[in-house]
Amino acid sequence: AWHEAGHAIINVLLEHCHPLYKVTIIPRGQSLGSTMSLPKDDVLNHHKLSLLDTITMTMGGRIAEQLYSGDISSGAAGDIQQATKMAKSMVTQFGMSDKLGMVQYGGSNEYVFLGRDMAQSKDYSEDTAQQIDDEVKRIIGECYHCAETLIKKNSDKLKAIAEALLEYETLDGAQVEEIVKTGKLKKPDNNNKKSDGPTGAKAATSTS
């Protein structure tokens, strides 16, 4: 509940995230919960501010989990993978790094054989590879710091979201926004605890 609450509160607080659709702690497959957002319009291009806010949102789960338990778990593995992939694309494919400029790195899909193994060919130097790694780490580090600051500043609202998830299991975006604005959630008229959520929201593509 705290992990998903961390994603949800960051999603609502940041301007350039896709609008929050639903957050749930109902397990599905190997996932113990999901935070889902939907873009207002078709996504034809990726914008830098949106990518940075999305990476920041993915950091929120680990931070909230650690704030609650004083420990970390492997539950953020998918978040880390997603954030790393986005940050690396920003640097190597989208020209969104001032340090490395508007150059595509590693864009070739050609492969070379090395003995029994097959590796993707690399069209840049080891020094450039190190700079790419440093930039990816910098982007993720700055996003992590931003998420940590927001969560600590809004820890009371984070707790309210987590407690609402424990009570209802599923919240829609409007209910999370209500908690962020007022600090609490009005009890739904149907009082539908431990079901498909207070409003019976439909499923959407998960972002975490």
Tab-separated table of C-alpha atoms in Angstrom:
chain	number	residue	atom	x	y	z
A	1	ALA	CA	0.000	0.000	0.000
A	2	TRP	CA	2.786	2.426	0.859
A	3	HIS	CA	4.707	1.559	-2.298
A	4	GLU	CA	1.744	2.249	-4.572
A	5	ALA	CA	0.792	5.318	-2.540
A	6	GLY	CA	4.293	6.662	-3.250
A	7	HIS	CA	3.758	6.319	-6.987
A	8	ALA	CA	0.255	7.784	-6.817
A	9	ILE	CA	1.063	10.900	-4.796
A	10	ILE	CA	4.009	11.828	-7.031
A	11	ASN	CA	1.832	11.278	-10.104
A	12	VAL	CA	-0.743	13.760	-8.784
A	13	LEU	CA	1.776	16.316	-7.528
A	14	LEU	CA	3.811	16.597	-10.736
A	15	GLU	CA	2.542	18.690	-13.636
A	16	HIS	CA	3.835	16.643	-16.554
A	17	CYS	CA	2.805	13.100	-15.601
A	18	HIS	CA	-0.090	11.545	-17.472
A	19	PRO	CA	-3.266	11.891	-15.338
A	20	LEU	CA	-3.617	9.224	-12.666
A	21	TYR	CA	-6.343	6.739	-13.566
A	22	LYS	CA	-6.276	4.163	-10.795
A	23	VAL	CA	-4.088	2.756	-8.034
A	24	THR	CA	-4.664	-0.688	-6.558
A	25	ILE	CA	-3.063	-3.159	-4.178
A	26	ILE	CA	-4.957	-6.104	-5.662
A	27	PRO	CA	-2.262	-8.558	-6.854
A	28	ARG	CA	-2.131	-9.456	-10.527
A	29	GLY	CA	0.411	-11.988	-11.758
A	30	GLN	CA	3.745	-11.258	-10.088
A	31	SER	CA	2.717	-7.688	-9.332
A	32	LEU	CA	1.512	-6.943	-5.795
A	33	GLY	CA	-0.146	-3.728	-6.932
A	34	SER	CA	-0.332	-1.210	-9.769
A	35	THR	CA	-0.449	2.527	-10.320
A	36	MET	CA	-2.041	3.343	-13.664
A	37	SER	CA	-2.173	6.547	-15.673
A	38	LEU	CA	-3.681	7.421	-19.029
A	39	PRO	CA	-2.630	10.233	-21.391
A	40	LYS	CA	-5.281	12.795	-22.304
A	41	ASP	CA	-4.438	12.441	-25.996
A	42	ASP	CA	-2.599	9.994	-28.224
A	43	VAL	CA	1.135	10.034	-27.473
A	44	LEU	CA	2.958	10.796	-30.727
A	45	ASN	CA	6.144	12.245	-29.227
A	46	HIS	CA	7.978	11.922	-25.911
A	47	HIS	CA	8.639	15.256	-24.207
A	48	LYS	CA	11.578	15.808	-21.870
A	49	LEU	CA	9.566	17.258	-18.981
A	50	SER	CA	7.072	14.404	-19.195
A	51	LEU	CA	9.843	11.781	-19.205
A	52	LEU	CA	11.549	13.391	-16.202
A	53	ASP	CA	8.293	13.523	-14.235
A	54	THR	CA	7.529	9.903	-15.132
A	55	ILE	CA	10.966	8.791	-13.917
A	56	THR	CA	10.379	10.784	-10.726
A	57	MET	CA	7.028	9.034	-10.268
A	58	THR	CA	8.649	5.603	-10.623
A	59	MET	CA	11.039	6.489	-7.781
A	60	GLY	CA	8.163	7.229	-5.404
A	61	GLY	CA	7.363	3.613	-4.598
A	62	ARG	CA	10.809	2.734	-3.231
A	63	ILE	CA	11.033	5.985	-1.250
A	64	ALA	CA	7.604	5.568	0.366
A	65	GLU	CA	8.331	1.925	1.158
A	66	GLN	CA	11.590	2.873	2.884
A	67	LEU	CA	9.946	5.751	4.766
A	68	TYR	CA	7.343	3.354	6.172
A	69	SER	CA	9.468	0.287	6.954
A	70	GLY	CA	12.984	1.669	7.327
A	71	ASP	CA	14.095	-0.952	4.804
A	72	ILE	CA	13.978	-1.621	1.070
A	73	SER	CA	12.873	-4.677	-0.888
A	74	SER	CA	13.146	-6.067	-4.403
A	75	GLY	CA	9.645	-4.762	-5.130
A	76	ALA	CA	11.092	-1.743	-6.959
A	77	ALA	CA	12.979	-3.873	-9.515
A	78	GLY	CA	10.452	-3.163	-12.276
A	79	ASP	CA	10.467	0.553	-11.439
A	80	ILE	CA	14.271	0.684	-11.640
A	81	GLN	CA	14.233	-1.119	-14.986
A	82	GLN	CA	11.610	1.253	-16.388
A	83	ALA	CA	13.393	4.380	-15.131
A	84	THR	CA	16.766	3.224	-16.466
A	85	LYS	CA	15.317	2.447	-19.888
A	86	MET	CA	13.658	5.877	-20.125
A	87	ALA	CA	16.752	7.766	-18.943
A	88	LYS	CA	18.994	5.849	-21.351
A	89	SER	CA	16.645	6.590	-24.259
A	90	MET	CA	16.716	10.291	-23.337
A	91	VAL	CA	20.514	10.276	-23.517
A	92	THR	CA	21.200	7.924	-26.428
A	93	GLN	CA	18.155	8.243	-28.708
A	94	PHE	CA	16.274	11.503	-28.050
A	95	GLY	CA	19.156	14.013	-27.801
A	96	MET	CA	17.953	15.205	-24.389
A	97	SER	CA	21.371	15.400	-22.715
A	98	ASP	CA	23.186	18.744	-22.885
A	99	LYS	CA	26.460	16.941	-22.185
A	100	LEU	CA	26.181	14.426	-25.041
A	101	GLY	CA	24.180	16.556	-27.452
A	102	MET	CA	21.925	15.718	-30.367
A	103	VAL	CA	23.703	12.524	-31.341
A	104	GLN	CA	22.291	9.007	-31.511
A	105	TYR	CA	24.421	6.432	-29.714
A	106	GLY	CA	24.085	2.710	-30.312
A	107	GLY	CA	21.273	3.080	-32.811
A	108	SER	CA	22.422	0.234	-35.039
A	109	ASN	CA	20.548	-3.046	-34.722
A	110	GLU	CA	23.371	-4.959	-36.371
A	111	TYR	CA	24.989	-7.688	-34.291
A	112	VAL	CA	28.504	-9.115	-34.320
A	113	PHE	CA	29.563	-12.603	-33.297
A	114	LEU	CA	32.168	-12.950	-30.551
A	115	GLY	CA	33.033	-16.622	-30.335
A	116	ARG	CA	29.918	-18.436	-29.166
A	117	ASP	CA	28.270	-15.225	-27.965
A	118	MET	CA	26.508	-12.506	-29.901
A	119	ALA	CA	26.821	-8.866	-28.907
A	120	GLN	CA	25.354	-5.677	-30.312
A	121	SER	CA	27.885	-3.552	-32.198
A	122	LYS	CA	28.829	-0.266	-30.515
A	123	ASP	CA	29.512	2.856	-32.550
A	124	TYR	CA	31.039	4.944	-29.762
A	125	SER	CA	34.129	4.872	-27.567
A	126	GLU	CA	34.559	3.576	-24.033
A	127	ASP	CA	34.893	7.185	-22.856
A	128	THR	CA	31.539	8.019	-24.420
A	129	ALA	CA	30.030	4.879	-22.884
A	130	GLN	CA	31.161	6.118	-19.464
A	131	GLN	CA	29.633	9.535	-20.122
A	132	ILE	CA	26.345	7.867	-21.094
A	133	ASP	CA	26.373	5.851	-17.860
A	134	ASP	CA	27.128	9.015	-15.866
A	135	GLU	CA	24.280	10.931	-17.522
A	136	VAL	CA	21.763	8.127	-16.956
A	137	LYS	CA	22.816	7.944	-13.307
A	138	ARG	CA	22.581	11.739	-12.969
A	139	ILE	CA	19.064	11.896	-14.410
A	140	ILE	CA	17.795	9.098	-12.169
A	141	GLY	CA	19.574	10.563	-9.131
A	142	GLU	CA	18.025	14.005	-9.636
A	143	CYS	CA	14.570	12.488	-10.144
A	144	TYR	CA	15.010	10.377	-7.002
A	145	HIS	CA	15.942	13.466	-4.978
A	146	CYS	CA	12.885	15.334	-6.319
A	147	ALA	CA	10.573	12.429	-5.418
A	148	GLU	CA	12.121	12.123	-1.956
A	149	THR	CA	11.620	15.845	-1.278
A	150	LEU	CA	7.963	15.731	-2.366
A	151	ILE	CA	7.186	12.625	-0.327
A	152	LYS	CA	8.787	13.948	2.848
A	153	LYS	CA	6.949	17.245	2.422
A	154	ASN	CA	3.618	15.430	1.973
A	155	SER	CA	4.150	12.463	4.307
A	156	ASP	CA	0.768	12.987	6.016
A	157	LYS	CA	-1.054	12.752	2.692
A	158	LEU	CA	1.045	9.760	1.670
A	159	LYS	CA	-0.069	8.009	4.852
A	160	ALA	CA	-3.720	8.890	4.142
A	161	ILE	CA	-3.479	7.379	0.640
A	162	ALA	CA	-1.842	4.209	1.972
A	163	GLU	CA	-4.509	3.827	4.671
A	164	ALA	CA	-7.289	4.352	2.103
A	165	LEU	CA	-5.711	1.639	-0.074
A	166	LEU	CA	-5.601	-0.733	2.882
A	167	GLU	CA	-9.299	-0.063	3.505
A	168	TYR	CA	-10.628	-0.074	-0.069
A	169	GLU	CA	-7.826	-1.774	-2.065
A	170	THR	CA	-8.497	0.407	-5.146
A	171	LEU	CA	-8.747	4.182	-5.581
A	172	ASP	CA	-9.343	6.170	-8.731
A	173	GLY	CA	-7.383	9.256	-9.694
A	174	ALA	CA	-10.009	11.710	-8.458
A	175	GLN	CA	-9.992	10.133	-4.990
A	176	VAL	CA	-6.201	10.372	-4.740
A	177	GLU	CA	-6.417	14.021	-5.824
A	178	GLU	CA	-9.034	14.589	-3.117
A	179	ILE	CA	-6.667	13.219	-0.472
A	180	VAL	CA	-3.779	15.347	-1.774
A	181	LYS	CA	-5.949	18.505	-1.698
A	182	THR	CA	-7.833	17.924	1.577
A	183	GLY	CA	-5.729	15.383	3.464
A	184	LYS	CA	-8.556	12.846	3.657
A	185	LEU	CA	-10.989	10.812	1.578
A	186	LYS	CA	-14.743	11.162	1.916
A	187	LYS	CA	-16.273	7.797	2.704
A	188	PRO	CA	-17.974	6.478	-0.454
A	189	ASP	CA	-21.766	6.116	-0.256
A	190	ASN	CA	-21.656	2.405	-1.102
A	191	ASN	CA	-18.976	1.781	1.550
A	192	ASN	CA	-17.649	-0.956	-0.721
A	193	LYS	CA	-14.654	-2.084	1.295
A	194	LYS	CA	-12.272	-4.802	0.096
A	195	SER	CA	-13.850	-5.010	-3.337
A	196	ASP	CA	-13.009	-3.572	-6.722
A	197	GLY	CA	-12.576	-0.217	-5.030
A	198	PRO	CA	-14.925	2.548	-3.955
A	199	THR	CA	-15.929	3.417	-7.502
A	200	GLY	CA	-15.364	0.147	-9.326
A	201	ALA	CA	-12.851	1.697	-11.732
A	202	LYS	CA	-12.033	-0.180	-14.917
A	203	ALA	CA	-8.577	-1.539	-15.641
A	204	ALA	CA	-5.958	0.449	-17.541
A	205	THR	CA	-2.379	-0.025	-18.624
A	206	SER	CA	-0.126	-0.112	-15.569
A	207	THR	CA	2.835	2.219	-15.260
A	208	SER	CA	4.507	0.429	-12.376
